[in-house]
C-alpha cells in the first residue's frame, strides 16, 4: 500500500492558478500510475487527469484540457496538478490516486484524503 497526502488547495478567484501536490509514502511511486479526481457537491467523482508510472503518457479530460497539467517526480515521490485559468465550475474536492497498471481510468486502489479547491467568480 502507498499512502497519499494532497496539499495546495485553497480559495482562488476565477482566472487564477493553483498547484496541487500529492506526496506518497510507504512505497516508491515508480511502479504506480497516478491520477487526479475531483468531486463537486452533489456530483459523482470524476477523473481529471492521469499520468503513467514513467511519466511518459498523460491523459487530460476535455473539461480541463489546455488549463490543467499533470506531472510527477518519481525521485521525490511526488505528483502534481498545475491548474491555470480556473473557473467556478472547477470548485471541488480534489483527490490524488495511485494504482498499478490502471492508467488512465482503471481501478485506483490508493487514495488521498482530498484537498478543497474553491474558485470564486
PDB file of C-alpha atoms in Angstrom:
ATOM      1  CA  UNK A   1       0.000   0.000   0.000  1.00  0.00           C
ATOM      2  CA  UNK A   2       1.093   3.522  -0.692  1.00  0.00           C
ATOM      3  CA  UNK A   3      -0.148   6.412   1.410  1.00  0.00           C
ATOM      4  CA  UNK A   4      -1.026   9.654  -0.373  1.00  0.00           C
ATOM      5  CA  UNK A   5      -1.383  13.150   1.024  1.00  0.00           C
ATOM      6  CA  UNK A   6      -2.607  16.070  -1.072  1.00  0.00           C
ATOM      7  CA  UNK A   7      -1.803  19.713  -0.463  1.00  0.00           C
ATOM      8  CA  UNK A   8      -2.079  23.021  -2.249  1.00  0.00           C
ATOM      9  CA  UNK A   9      -5.816  23.532  -2.332  1.00  0.00           C
ATOM     10  CA  UNK A  10      -7.474  26.775  -1.333  1.00  0.00           C
ATOM     11  CA  UNK A  11      -9.616  29.698  -2.401  1.00  0.00           C
ATOM     12  CA  UNK A  12      -8.781  31.492  -5.626  1.00  0.00           C
ATOM     13  CA  UNK A  13     -10.536  33.938  -7.918  1.00  0.00           C
ATOM     14  CA  UNK A  14     -11.663  32.913 -11.363  1.00  0.00           C
ATOM     15  CA  UNK A  15      -8.762  33.085 -13.781  1.00  0.00           C
ATOM     16  CA  UNK A  16      -6.246  32.298 -11.077  1.00  0.00           C
ATOM     17  CA  UNK A  17      -3.940  29.343 -10.592  1.00  0.00           C
ATOM     18  CA  UNK A  18      -3.226  26.678  -8.008  1.00  0.00           C
ATOM     19  CA  UNK A  19      -0.725  23.851  -7.882  1.00  0.00           C
ATOM     20  CA  UNK A  20      -1.759  20.697  -6.100  1.00  0.00           C
ATOM     21  CA  UNK A  21       0.843  18.306  -4.772  1.00  0.00           C
ATOM     22  CA  UNK A  22       0.499  14.647  -3.879  1.00  0.00           C
ATOM     23  CA  UNK A  23       3.133  13.193  -1.576  1.00  0.00           C
ATOM     24  CA  UNK A  24       3.489   9.438  -1.416  1.00  0.00           C
ATOM     25  CA  UNK A  25       4.932   7.345   1.383  1.00  0.00           C
ATOM     26  CA  UNK A  26       5.165   3.692   2.219  1.00  0.00           C
ATOM     27  CA  UNK A  27       6.306   2.619  -1.211  1.00  0.00           C
ATOM     28  CA  UNK A  28       8.075   4.179  -4.138  1.00  0.00           C
ATOM     29  CA  UNK A  29       5.790   5.662  -6.747  1.00  0.00           C
ATOM     30  CA  UNK A  30       7.958   4.318  -9.537  1.00  0.00           C
ATOM     31  CA  UNK A  31       5.579   1.477 -10.379  1.00  0.00           C
ATOM     32  CA  UNK A  32       2.340   3.369  -9.844  1.00  0.00           C
ATOM     33  CA  UNK A  33       0.179   5.170 -12.338  1.00  0.00           C
ATOM     34  CA  UNK A  34      -1.229   8.330 -10.788  1.00  0.00           C
ATOM     35  CA  UNK A  35      -4.352  10.364 -11.323  1.00  0.00           C
ATOM     36  CA  UNK A  36      -6.274  13.310 -10.027  1.00  0.00           C
ATOM     37  CA  UNK A  37     -10.007  13.053  -9.494  1.00  0.00           C
ATOM     38  CA  UNK A  38     -12.464  15.622  -8.236  1.00  0.00           C
ATOM     39  CA  UNK A  39     -15.879  15.597  -6.656  1.00  0.00           C
ATOM     40  CA  UNK A  40     -18.150  18.617  -6.540  1.00  0.00           C
ATOM     41  CA  UNK A  41     -21.095  18.843  -4.127  1.00  0.00           C
ATOM     42  CA  UNK A  42     -23.973  16.715  -5.328  1.00  0.00           C
ATOM     43  CA  UNK A  43     -21.964  15.241  -8.174  1.00  0.00           C
ATOM     44  CA  UNK A  44     -20.133  11.988  -8.743  1.00  0.00           C
ATOM     45  CA  UNK A  45     -16.373  11.796  -8.524  1.00  0.00           C
ATOM     46  CA  UNK A  46     -14.774  12.288 -11.914  1.00  0.00           C
ATOM     47  CA  UNK A  47     -11.371  11.781 -13.438  1.00  0.00           C
ATOM     48  CA  UNK A  48      -9.489  14.993 -14.157  1.00  0.00           C
ATOM     49  CA  UNK A  49      -6.108  13.817 -15.373  1.00  0.00           C
ATOM     50  CA  UNK A  50      -3.804  10.809 -15.240  1.00  0.00           C
ATOM     51  CA  UNK A  51      -0.127  10.078 -15.767  1.00  0.00           C
ATOM     52  CA  UNK A  52       1.600   6.764 -16.355  1.00  0.00           C
ATOM     53  CA  UNK A  53       4.172   5.360 -13.942  1.00  0.00           C
ATOM     54  CA  UNK A  54       7.117   6.520 -16.049  1.00  0.00           C
ATOM     55  CA  UNK A  55       5.524   9.871 -16.773  1.00  0.00           C
ATOM     56  CA  UNK A  56       5.694   9.171 -20.471  1.00  0.00           C
ATOM     57  CA  UNK A  57       1.946   9.237 -21.050  1.00  0.00           C
ATOM     58  CA  UNK A  58      -0.599  11.740 -19.828  1.00  0.00           C
ATOM     59  CA  UNK A  59      -4.352  11.969 -20.146  1.00  0.00           C
ATOM     60  CA  UNK A  60      -6.414  15.100 -19.578  1.00  0.00           C
ATOM     61  CA  UNK A  61     -10.196  15.278 -19.591  1.00  0.00           C
ATOM     62  CA  UNK A  62     -11.767  17.653 -22.106  1.00  0.00           C
ATOM     63  CA  UNK A  63     -13.224  19.808 -19.356  1.00  0.00           C
ATOM     64  CA  UNK A  64      -9.749  20.896 -18.223  1.00  0.00           C
ATOM     65  CA  UNK A  65      -7.709  20.413 -21.375  1.00  0.00           C
ATOM     66  CA  UNK A  66      -5.423  23.349 -22.050  1.00  0.00           C
ATOM     67  CA  UNK A  67      -5.794  24.595 -18.462  1.00  0.00           C
ATOM     68  CA  UNK A  68      -4.554  21.757 -16.221  1.00  0.00           C
ATOM     69  CA  UNK A  69      -1.201  19.985 -16.424  1.00  0.00           C
ATOM     70  CA  UNK A  70      -0.291  16.792 -14.626  1.00  0.00           C
ATOM     71  CA  UNK A  71       3.291  15.864 -13.804  1.00  0.00           C
ATOM     72  CA  UNK A  72       5.314  13.775 -11.394  1.00  0.00           C
ATOM     73  CA  UNK A  73       8.759  13.482  -9.844  1.00  0.00           C
ATOM     74  CA  UNK A  74       9.416   9.841  -9.025  1.00  0.00           C
ATOM     75  CA  UNK A  75      12.728  10.635  -7.357  1.00  0.00           C
ATOM     76  CA  UNK A  76      10.838  12.738  -4.810  1.00  0.00           C
ATOM     77  CA  UNK A  77       7.750  10.514  -4.659  1.00  0.00           C
ATOM     78  CA  UNK A  78       5.605  13.472  -5.658  1.00  0.00           C
ATOM     79  CA  UNK A  79       2.822  14.125  -8.124  1.00  0.00           C
ATOM     80  CA  UNK A  80       1.464  17.482  -9.207  1.00  0.00           C
ATOM     81  CA  UNK A  81      -1.553  19.075 -10.823  1.00  0.00           C
ATOM     82  CA  UNK A  82      -0.983  22.592 -12.141  1.00  0.00           C
ATOM     83  CA  UNK A  83      -4.327  24.322 -12.555  1.00  0.00           C
ATOM     84  CA  UNK A  84      -4.483  27.543 -14.549  1.00  0.00           C
ATOM     85  CA  UNK A  85      -7.362  29.705 -15.768  1.00  0.00           C
ATOM     86  CA  UNK A  86      -9.532  28.324 -13.021  1.00  0.00           C
ATOM     87  CA  UNK A  87     -13.296  28.600 -13.315  1.00  0.00           C
ATOM     88  CA  UNK A  88     -16.040  28.462 -10.687  1.00  0.00           C
ATOM     89  CA  UNK A  89     -17.087  25.080 -12.082  1.00  0.00           C
ATOM     90  CA  UNK A  90     -13.675  23.703 -11.078  1.00  0.00           C
ATOM     91  CA  UNK A  91     -14.724  24.028  -7.435  1.00  0.00           C
ATOM     92  CA  UNK A  92     -14.498  20.573  -5.868  1.00  0.00           C
ATOM     93  CA  UNK A  93     -12.551  18.340  -3.536  1.00  0.00           C
ATOM     94  CA  UNK A  94      -9.549  17.062  -5.464  1.00  0.00           C
ATOM     95  CA  UNK A  95      -8.180  13.610  -4.783  1.00  0.00           C
ATOM     96  CA  UNK A  96      -4.870  12.048  -5.679  1.00  0.00           C
ATOM     97  CA  UNK A  97      -4.949   8.356  -6.557  1.00  0.00           C
ATOM     98  CA  UNK A  98      -2.369   5.720  -7.433  1.00  0.00           C
ATOM     99  CA  UNK A  99      -2.511   2.220  -8.797  1.00  0.00           C
ATOM    100  CA  UNK A 100      -0.500  -0.326 -10.735  1.00  0.00           C
ATOM    101  CA  UNK A 101      -1.453  -0.927 -14.329  1.00  0.00           C
ATOM    102  CA  UNK A 102      -4.553   1.266 -14.212  1.00  0.00           C
ATOM    103  CA  UNK A 103      -3.639   4.163 -16.487  1.00  0.00           C
ATOM    104  CA  UNK A 104      -5.636   6.169 -17.325  1.00  0.00           C
ATOM    105  CA  UNK A 105      -9.058   5.349 -15.864  1.00  0.00           C
ATOM    106  CA  UNK A 106      -8.826   1.938 -14.244  1.00  0.00           C
ATOM    107  CA  UNK A 107      -9.441   0.930 -10.655  1.00  0.00           C
ATOM    108  CA  UNK A 108      -7.141   3.015  -8.466  1.00  0.00           C
ATOM    109  CA  UNK A 109      -6.669   1.321  -5.090  1.00  0.00           C
ATOM    110  CA  UNK A 110      -4.808   4.036  -3.201  1.00  0.00           C
ATOM    111  CA  UNK A 111      -6.373   7.403  -2.396  1.00  0.00           C
ATOM    112  CA  UNK A 112      -5.517  10.557  -0.531  1.00  0.00           C
ATOM    113  CA  UNK A 113      -7.872  12.366   1.810  1.00  0.00           C
ATOM    114  CA  UNK A 114      -8.605  15.150  -0.653  1.00  0.00           C
ATOM    115  CA  UNK A 115      -7.967  18.879  -0.762  1.00  0.00           C
ATOM    116  CA  UNK A 116     -10.625  21.540  -1.286  1.00  0.00           C
ATOM    117  CA  UNK A 117     -10.380  23.869  -4.253  1.00  0.00           C
ATOM    118  CA  UNK A 118     -12.815  26.776  -4.334  1.00  0.00           C
ATOM    119  CA  UNK A 119     -12.948  29.185  -7.252  1.00  0.00           C
ATOM    120  CA  UNK A 120     -14.889  32.388  -6.733  1.00  0.00           C
ATOM    121  CA  UNK A 121     -16.465  34.314  -9.579  1.00  0.00           C
TER     122      UNK A 121
END
